[in-house]
Amino acid sequence: MKPTRTLTALTMGALLLLPAGITTAAPAATASSATVSERAVSWTPHVLDGAVKDILRVGDTVVVAGDFHRVADADRSRTHTRSNLFAFEHGSGEILRHFAPDVSGQVNSLAEGPDGTVVIGGHFSAVNGSASRGLARLSLAHGRTDPRFGAVLDDGSAYRLAGDGGDLYVGGSFSGINGIGQHGVAKLDADSGEVEADFAPGIEEQRRGQLRVQDLALSPDGDRLVINGTFTRVDGHDRHQIAMLDADDGSVTPWSTSAFEPDCDYSRMQTYMRRMDFSPDGSYFAVVTAGGPTVKPGLCKTVTRFENTDRPGARPTWSNHTGGDSLYSVEVTGSAVYVGGHQRWMDNEDGAHNAGPGSVEREGIAAVDPRTGRALPWNPGRSRGHGVEALHATDDGLYVGSDTERLADAYHARLGMFPTT
């Protein structure tokens, strides 16, 4: 194994690739190097086509969303038809026959709803034969839509959901919900689906293409909502592709960063921002990014840590570069920052589609030390494909969803789970 470079070396490498005036700051917390096992469990079902976009465990039920139509039992003895959504029992992998909703299009995101329900968001127009644009709430007991939830997008799609039980946050490309104009981000009553009128941040001035919120993440205490997307201003404040909002009223907090101002992607990519996640204690959050076909200065194709503060002009605590490959998903636990994409390396600040000095091989999935930002030894590997778009940590492991069939040198079609060691 190659020697781990010190934080000082990391900082110097990051400085070379950050915009002028941006430096790294000292980490605020320490973490152990414990990770989940490198061997996936044998009991997860298989998704036989398309791609998995999100995974959510509610009690002993695991819900899987994406763009697919066929799933199989773990032993591949039976194949089941499922339209972009299915559920199975955690621990046994048994596919739940009673939960088989018919969703007309891709499901991008999941959030736990009240009273044994799950909220789905995506690019669809109907659920179980009834009109339902972009949003729906389903009973986990029988898969039917919950008539108490009346939210529907006026247009566009939902890209990401987040909730705390009472409130539901929706990010996407819509211009309104339930006929109430609210562009790209909205807060709903999780029970009724009614739009919270007092939460109305204005995202503005897209850098390219369509004005939208690509992703959002809610802090564990429910106080802060981080959003990213194509916008460059929010409520008249400069917020280039990322902003932190007060989760109660949607007002823009003082936190800001210029780290994502460089155009390190390419003209056809509207935003290079992808998934975000808060640490369990809420002290920081991590952001992963995609990028263009060439390597340019900036934070494309990285995972980056920011502290959860009210500091304007915030600087990354650390950044870890893949050296030319996009990252799509991130999940933060107490001891690791897990990332997924179609990367070949991590710790690769000096790479340009090659293994630069000090880089480590990490095929499509990796774990990063939350304190130093360097890759941890964990290295199960997987077929890269487009990449991992779904990571979901539970108290006893890490679920992984993608578009390929090899995970940790075994057959796990588009879905797998690494248990805690």
Coordinates of C-alpha atoms in Angstrom, one line a residue:
M1 CA 0.0 0.0 0.0
K2 CA 1.3 3.4 -0.9
P3 CA 2.2 5.7 2.1
T4 CA -0.5 8.1 3.2
R5 CA 0.5 11.7 2.7
T6 CA 0.2 14.2 5.6
L7 CA -2.5 16.8 5.8
T8 CA 0.1 19.4 4.8
A9 CA 0.7 17.6 1.5
L10 CA -3.1 17.4 0.9
T11 CA -3.5 21.1 1.5
M12 CA -0.7 22.0 -0.9
G13 CA -2.2 19.8 -3.6
A14 CA -5.7 21.3 -3.1
L15 CA -4.3 24.8 -3.2
L16 CA -3.1 24.2 -6.8
L17 CA -6.6 23.3 -7.9
L18 CA -8.8 25.7 -6.1
P19 CA -9.8 29.2 -7.3
A20 CA -7.6 32.1 -6.2
G21 CA -8.2 33.0 -2.6
I22 CA -9.5 29.6 -1.6
T23 CA -7.5 27.6 0.9
T24 CA -8.2 24.6 3.1
A25 CA -9.0 24.9 6.8
A26 CA -8.2 22.6 9.7
P27 CA -10.7 19.8 10.3
A28 CA -13.0 20.3 13.3
A29 CA -13.3 16.6 14.3
T30 CA -11.5 13.4 14.4
A31 CA -12.6 9.9 13.3
S32 CA -11.5 6.3 13.4
S33 CA -10.6 4.4 10.3
A34 CA -13.3 1.7 10.8
T35 CA -15.2 0.9 7.7
V36 CA -17.8 -1.7 6.6
S37 CA -16.7 -5.1 5.3
E38 CA -15.2 -5.4 1.9
R39 CA -17.4 -8.5 1.3
A40 CA -21.0 -7.9 0.4
V41 CA -23.8 -10.0 1.9
S42 CA -25.3 -12.8 -0.2
W43 CA -29.0 -12.1 0.5
T44 CA -29.7 -8.9 -1.4
P45 CA -32.0 -9.2 -4.5
H46 CA -30.8 -8.4 -8.0
V47 CA -32.0 -5.6 -10.3
L48 CA -31.8 -7.0 -13.8
D49 CA -32.1 -3.9 -16.0
G50 CA -31.6 -0.2 -15.9
A51 CA -30.2 1.5 -12.9
V52 CA -30.8 2.1 -9.2
K53 CA -31.1 5.7 -8.2
D54 CA -31.9 5.7 -4.5
I55 CA -32.3 3.3 -1.5
L56 CA -34.1 3.8 1.8
R57 CA -34.5 1.5 4.8
V58 CA -37.6 2.0 6.9
G59 CA -37.6 -0.5 9.8
D60 CA -37.0 -3.9 8.3
T61 CA -38.2 -2.8 4.9
V62 CA -35.7 -1.6 2.2
V63 CA -37.2 0.4 -0.7
V64 CA -35.3 0.6 -3.9
A65 CA -36.0 3.3 -6.6
G66 CA -34.7 3.9 -10.1
D67 CA -35.3 3.2 -13.7
F68 CA -35.9 -0.6 -14.0
H69 CA -38.5 -3.2 -14.7
R70 CA -37.2 -6.6 -13.5
V71 CA -35.9 -7.8 -10.2
A72 CA -34.8 -11.3 -9.1
D73 CA -34.5 -13.1 -5.8
A74 CA -31.0 -13.4 -4.3
D75 CA -30.7 -17.0 -5.5
R76 CA -32.1 -15.9 -9.0
S77 CA -34.8 -18.6 -8.8
R78 CA -37.6 -16.2 -9.5
T79 CA -37.9 -13.0 -11.5
H80 CA -40.5 -10.3 -10.6
T81 CA -41.9 -7.4 -12.6
R82 CA -41.5 -4.1 -10.8
S83 CA -41.9 -0.7 -12.4
N84 CA -39.1 1.6 -11.1
L85 CA -39.8 0.8 -7.4
F86 CA -39.7 -2.3 -5.2
A87 CA -39.1 -3.4 -1.6
F88 CA -37.5 -6.3 0.2
E89 CA -36.9 -7.4 3.8
H90 CA -33.7 -6.4 5.3
G91 CA -31.7 -9.4 6.5
S92 CA -33.4 -12.0 4.3
G93 CA -33.7 -10.2 0.9
E94 CA -37.2 -11.5 0.4
I95 CA -38.9 -9.3 -2.2
L96 CA -42.2 -8.1 -0.8
R97 CA -45.1 -9.2 -3.0
H98 CA -47.6 -6.8 -1.5
F99 CA -45.5 -3.8 -2.4
A100 CA -45.6 -3.6 -6.2
P101 CA -46.6 -0.1 -7.3
D102 CA -46.8 0.8 -11.0
V103 CA -44.9 4.0 -11.5
S104 CA -44.9 5.3 -15.0
G105 CA -41.4 6.7 -15.0
Q106 CA -38.0 7.0 -13.3
V107 CA -38.0 7.4 -9.5
N108 CA -35.1 9.5 -8.4
S109 CA -35.5 9.9 -4.6
L110 CA -37.1 8.5 -1.5
A111 CA -38.1 9.9 1.9
E112 CA -39.8 8.3 4.8
G113 CA -43.3 9.5 5.3
P114 CA -45.7 9.4 8.3
D115 CA -47.6 6.3 9.4
G116 CA -45.7 3.6 7.5
T117 CA -45.4 5.4 4.2
V118 CA -42.7 6.3 1.7
V119 CA -42.6 9.4 -0.4
I120 CA -41.3 9.1 -4.0
G121 CA -40.0 11.8 -6.3
G122 CA -38.9 11.7 -9.9
H123 CA -39.9 12.0 -13.5
F124 CA -43.2 10.3 -13.8
S125 CA -46.8 11.2 -14.5
A126 CA -48.8 8.4 -13.0
V127 CA -48.8 6.0 -10.1
N128 CA -51.0 2.9 -10.0
G129 CA -52.9 4.2 -13.0
S130 CA -53.8 7.6 -11.5
A131 CA -52.3 10.9 -12.5
S132 CA -49.5 11.9 -10.1
R133 CA -46.8 14.2 -11.6
G134 CA -43.4 13.9 -10.0
L135 CA -44.5 13.2 -6.4
A136 CA -46.5 10.5 -4.5
R137 CA -46.8 8.9 -1.1
L138 CA -47.3 5.1 -0.9
S139 CA -48.2 2.7 1.9
L140 CA -45.4 0.3 2.7
A141 CA -48.0 -2.2 3.8
H142 CA -49.7 -2.5 0.3
G143 CA -48.1 -0.2 -2.2
R144 CA -51.2 1.9 -2.8
T145 CA -51.1 5.7 -2.9
D146 CA -52.0 7.6 0.2
P147 CA -55.0 9.9 -0.6
R148 CA -54.2 12.2 2.2
F149 CA -51.1 13.4 0.3
G150 CA -52.1 15.9 -2.3
A151 CA -48.8 17.2 -3.6
V152 CA -48.2 17.3 -7.4
L153 CA -45.6 19.1 -9.5
D154 CA -47.0 21.7 -11.9
D155 CA -44.2 20.7 -14.4
G156 CA -40.7 19.3 -14.5
S157 CA -39.2 16.7 -12.2
A158 CA -38.2 16.1 -8.6
Y159 CA -34.5 15.2 -8.2
R160 CA -34.1 15.0 -4.5
L161 CA -36.3 14.6 -1.3
A162 CA -35.4 15.1 2.3
G163 CA -37.6 15.1 5.4
D164 CA -37.6 15.1 9.2
G165 CA -41.0 13.5 9.8
G166 CA -43.1 16.7 9.8
D167 CA -41.6 18.6 6.9
L168 CA -40.7 17.4 3.4
Y169 CA -38.2 19.3 1.2
V170 CA -38.3 18.8 -2.6
G171 CA -35.6 19.9 -5.1
G172 CA -35.9 19.7 -8.8
S173 CA -36.7 21.5 -12.1
F174 CA -40.3 22.4 -11.4
S175 CA -41.7 25.9 -11.4
G176 CA -44.5 25.2 -8.9
I177 CA -46.3 22.6 -6.8
N178 CA -50.1 22.4 -6.4
G179 CA -50.4 25.6 -8.5
I180 CA -48.3 27.6 -6.1
G181 CA -45.3 29.1 -7.9
Q182 CA -42.1 28.0 -6.3
H183 CA -39.1 27.4 -8.5
G184 CA -36.7 24.5 -7.9
V185 CA -37.1 24.0 -4.1
A186 CA -40.1 23.8 -1.9
K187 CA -41.1 22.8 1.6
L188 CA -44.3 20.7 2.1
D189 CA -46.3 19.4 5.0
A190 CA -45.3 15.8 5.0
D191 CA -48.8 14.6 5.9
S192 CA -51.0 16.7 3.6
G193 CA -48.5 17.6 0.9
E194 CA -49.5 21.3 1.2
V195 CA -46.9 23.8 0.2
E196 CA -45.5 25.9 3.1
A197 CA -45.9 29.4 1.7
D198 CA -43.5 31.0 4.2
F199 CA -40.6 28.9 2.8
A200 CA -39.9 30.6 -0.6
P201 CA -36.2 31.0 -1.4
G202 CA -35.7 32.4 -4.9
I203 CA -33.0 30.6 -6.9
E204 CA -31.9 32.8 -9.8
E205 CA -29.5 33.2 -12.8
Q206 CA -28.6 29.7 -14.0
R207 CA -25.1 29.3 -15.1
R208 CA -26.3 27.2 -18.1
G209 CA -29.5 25.5 -19.3
Q210 CA -32.4 25.0 -17.0
L211 CA -32.8 26.6 -13.6
R212 CA -33.0 23.8 -11.1
V213 CA -32.0 22.4 -7.8
Q214 CA -29.9 19.2 -8.4
D215 CA -29.6 18.0 -4.8
L216 CA -30.4 19.0 -1.3
A217 CA -29.4 17.8 2.2
L218 CA -31.0 18.4 5.6
S219 CA -28.9 18.7 8.7
P220 CA -29.6 16.1 11.4
D221 CA -31.1 18.7 13.7
G222 CA -33.4 20.0 11.0
D223 CA -32.0 23.5 11.2
R224 CA -30.1 23.9 7.9
L225 CA -30.8 22.9 4.3
V226 CA -28.0 22.8 1.8
I227 CA -29.0 23.0 -1.9
N228 CA -27.0 22.8 -5.1
G229 CA -27.8 23.2 -8.7
T230 CA -27.6 25.5 -11.7
F231 CA -28.3 28.7 -9.9
T232 CA -25.7 31.4 -9.2
R233 CA -27.8 33.7 -7.0
V234 CA -30.4 33.0 -4.2
D235 CA -32.6 35.8 -3.0
G236 CA -30.2 38.3 -4.6
H237 CA -27.1 36.9 -2.9
D238 CA -24.2 35.4 -4.8
R239 CA -24.4 31.7 -4.3
H240 CA -22.6 29.9 -7.1
Q241 CA -24.1 26.4 -7.5
I242 CA -24.5 25.9 -3.7
A243 CA -26.3 27.6 -0.9
M244 CA -27.2 27.0 2.8
L245 CA -30.7 27.9 3.8
D246 CA -32.5 28.2 7.1
A247 CA -34.7 25.1 7.0
D248 CA -37.6 26.9 8.8
D249 CA -38.2 29.9 6.6
G250 CA -35.9 29.3 3.6
S251 CA -33.9 32.5 4.2
V252 CA -30.3 32.5 3.0
T253 CA -27.7 32.0 5.8
P254 CA -24.4 33.8 5.8
W255 CA -22.5 30.6 4.7
S256 CA -21.1 30.9 1.2
T257 CA -18.2 29.7 -0.8
S258 CA -16.6 30.6 -4.1
A259 CA -15.1 27.1 -4.5
F260 CA -17.6 26.1 -7.2
E261 CA -17.3 29.2 -9.4
P262 CA -14.7 27.8 -11.9
D263 CA -16.2 26.3 -15.1
C264 CA -14.2 23.1 -14.8
D265 CA -16.8 21.1 -16.7
Y266 CA -18.0 21.6 -20.3
S267 CA -20.7 23.5 -22.2
R268 CA -23.3 20.6 -22.3
M269 CA -23.2 20.1 -18.5
Q270 CA -25.7 22.4 -16.8
T271 CA -24.1 21.8 -13.4
Y272 CA -21.3 19.6 -12.1
M273 CA -22.8 19.4 -8.6
R274 CA -24.1 16.0 -7.5
R275 CA -24.9 14.5 -4.1
M276 CA -24.4 15.9 -0.6
D277 CA -24.6 14.5 2.9
F278 CA -24.2 15.8 6.5
S279 CA -22.2 14.0 9.1
P280 CA -24.2 12.2 11.8
D281 CA -23.4 15.0 14.3
G282 CA -24.2 17.7 11.8
S283 CA -20.8 19.4 12.2
Y284 CA -19.9 19.2 8.5
F285 CA -21.2 18.1 5.1
A286 CA -19.6 16.5 2.1
V287 CA -20.2 17.3 -1.6
V288 CA -19.3 15.2 -4.7
T289 CA -19.1 16.5 -8.2
A290 CA -19.0 15.3 -11.8
G291 CA -17.2 17.2 -14.7
G292 CA -16.2 17.4 -18.3
P293 CA -14.0 15.1 -20.4
T294 CA -10.8 17.0 -19.6
V295 CA -9.2 17.9 -16.3
K296 CA -9.2 21.6 -15.4
P297 CA -8.5 23.6 -12.3
G298 CA -11.3 23.6 -9.8
L299 CA -13.4 21.1 -7.9
C300 CA -14.9 19.0 -10.6
K301 CA -14.7 15.2 -10.0
T302 CA -14.0 15.5 -6.3
V303 CA -15.4 14.9 -2.8
T304 CA -15.0 18.0 -0.6
R305 CA -15.7 18.7 3.0
F306 CA -17.2 21.9 4.4
E307 CA -17.9 22.8 8.0
N308 CA -21.5 23.6 9.0
T309 CA -21.0 27.2 10.0
D310 CA -22.4 30.6 9.3
R311 CA -19.1 31.7 7.7
P312 CA -19.2 33.7 4.5
G313 CA -16.4 32.9 2.0
A314 CA -16.0 29.4 3.5
R315 CA -13.1 27.4 2.3
P316 CA -13.0 23.6 1.9
T317 CA -11.6 21.7 4.8
W318 CA -10.2 19.2 2.3
S319 CA -10.8 18.0 -1.2
N320 CA -10.0 14.6 -2.7
H321 CA -9.6 14.4 -6.5
T322 CA -10.2 11.4 -8.7
G323 CA -8.0 12.7 -11.5
G324 CA -10.6 12.6 -14.2
D325 CA -13.6 10.6 -13.3
S326 CA -17.0 11.7 -11.9
L327 CA -18.4 11.0 -8.5
Y328 CA -22.2 10.8 -8.1
S329 CA -23.0 9.7 -4.6
V330 CA -21.8 10.3 -1.0
E331 CA -22.8 8.9 2.4
V332 CA -21.2 10.1 5.6
T333 CA -20.9 7.9 8.7
G334 CA -19.1 8.5 12.0
S335 CA -15.9 6.9 10.6
A336 CA -15.9 7.3 6.9
V337 CA -17.1 9.4 3.9
Y338 CA -18.2 6.8 1.3
V339 CA -18.2 7.9 -2.3
G340 CA -19.4 6.2 -5.5
G341 CA -19.1 7.0 -9.2
H342 CA -17.1 5.6 -12.1
Q343 CA -13.7 6.7 -10.7
R344 CA -10.5 4.7 -11.1
W345 CA -8.4 6.4 -8.5
M346 CA -8.6 8.6 -5.4
D347 CA -5.9 10.8 -3.8
N348 CA -5.2 11.8 -7.4
E349 CA -4.7 15.6 -7.4
D350 CA -2.0 15.4 -10.1
G351 CA -3.7 12.9 -12.3
A352 CA -5.3 13.6 -15.7
H353 CA -7.0 10.4 -16.6
N354 CA -3.9 8.6 -15.3
A355 CA -2.6 7.6 -11.9
G356 CA -0.7 10.6 -10.6
P357 CA 1.9 10.6 -7.8
G358 CA 0.5 9.3 -4.6
S359 CA -2.8 8.1 -6.1
V360 CA -4.5 4.9 -5.0
E361 CA -6.7 2.6 -7.1
R362 CA -10.4 2.6 -6.2
E363 CA -12.6 1.1 -8.8
G364 CA -16.0 2.8 -8.7
I365 CA -16.4 3.0 -4.9
A366 CA -14.2 4.3 -2.1
A367 CA -14.0 5.5 1.5
V368 CA -12.3 8.7 2.6
D369 CA -11.1 9.6 6.1
P370 CA -13.3 12.4 7.4
R371 CA -10.4 14.1 9.2
T372 CA -7.7 14.1 6.6
G373 CA -9.6 13.6 3.4
R374 CA -7.3 10.8 2.2
A375 CA -8.6 7.5 1.0
L376 CA -9.0 4.8 3.6
P377 CA -7.7 1.2 2.8
W378 CA -11.2 -0.1 2.1
N379 CA -11.3 -1.2 -1.5
P380 CA -13.9 -3.7 -2.5
G381 CA -14.1 -2.7 -6.2
R382 CA -17.0 -3.0 -8.6
S383 CA -17.7 -2.7 -12.4
R384 CA -17.6 1.0 -13.1
G385 CA -20.3 1.5 -15.7
H386 CA -21.9 4.9 -15.4
G387 CA -21.4 4.7 -11.7
V388 CA -22.9 4.4 -8.2
E389 CA -25.8 6.8 -7.8
A390 CA -27.2 5.4 -4.5
L391 CA -25.5 4.9 -1.2
H392 CA -27.4 4.4 2.0
A393 CA -25.8 3.7 5.4
T394 CA -27.7 1.9 8.2
D395 CA -26.7 0.9 11.7
D396 CA -25.4 -2.4 10.4
G397 CA -24.0 -1.7 6.9
L398 CA -23.9 0.2 3.7
Y399 CA -26.3 -0.3 0.7
V400 CA -25.0 0.4 -2.8
G401 CA -27.0 0.9 -5.9
S402 CA -25.7 1.3 -9.5
D403 CA -26.0 0.2 -13.1
T404 CA -23.6 -2.8 -13.1
E405 CA -23.4 -6.4 -11.9
R406 CA -20.0 -6.9 -10.3
L407 CA -19.6 -5.8 -6.7
A408 CA -16.6 -6.9 -4.6
D409 CA -15.7 -9.6 -7.1
A410 CA -19.1 -11.3 -6.9
Y411 CA -22.4 -11.1 -8.8
H412 CA -24.7 -8.4 -7.3
A413 CA -26.8 -7.0 -10.0
R414 CA -27.1 -3.2 -9.4
L415 CA -27.7 -3.7 -5.7
G416 CA -25.6 -4.8 -2.8
M417 CA -24.9 -4.3 0.9
F418 CA -21.7 -4.3 2.8
P419 CA -22.2 -5.3 6.5
T420 CA -20.4 -3.7 9.4
T421 CA -17.4 -5.6 10.5

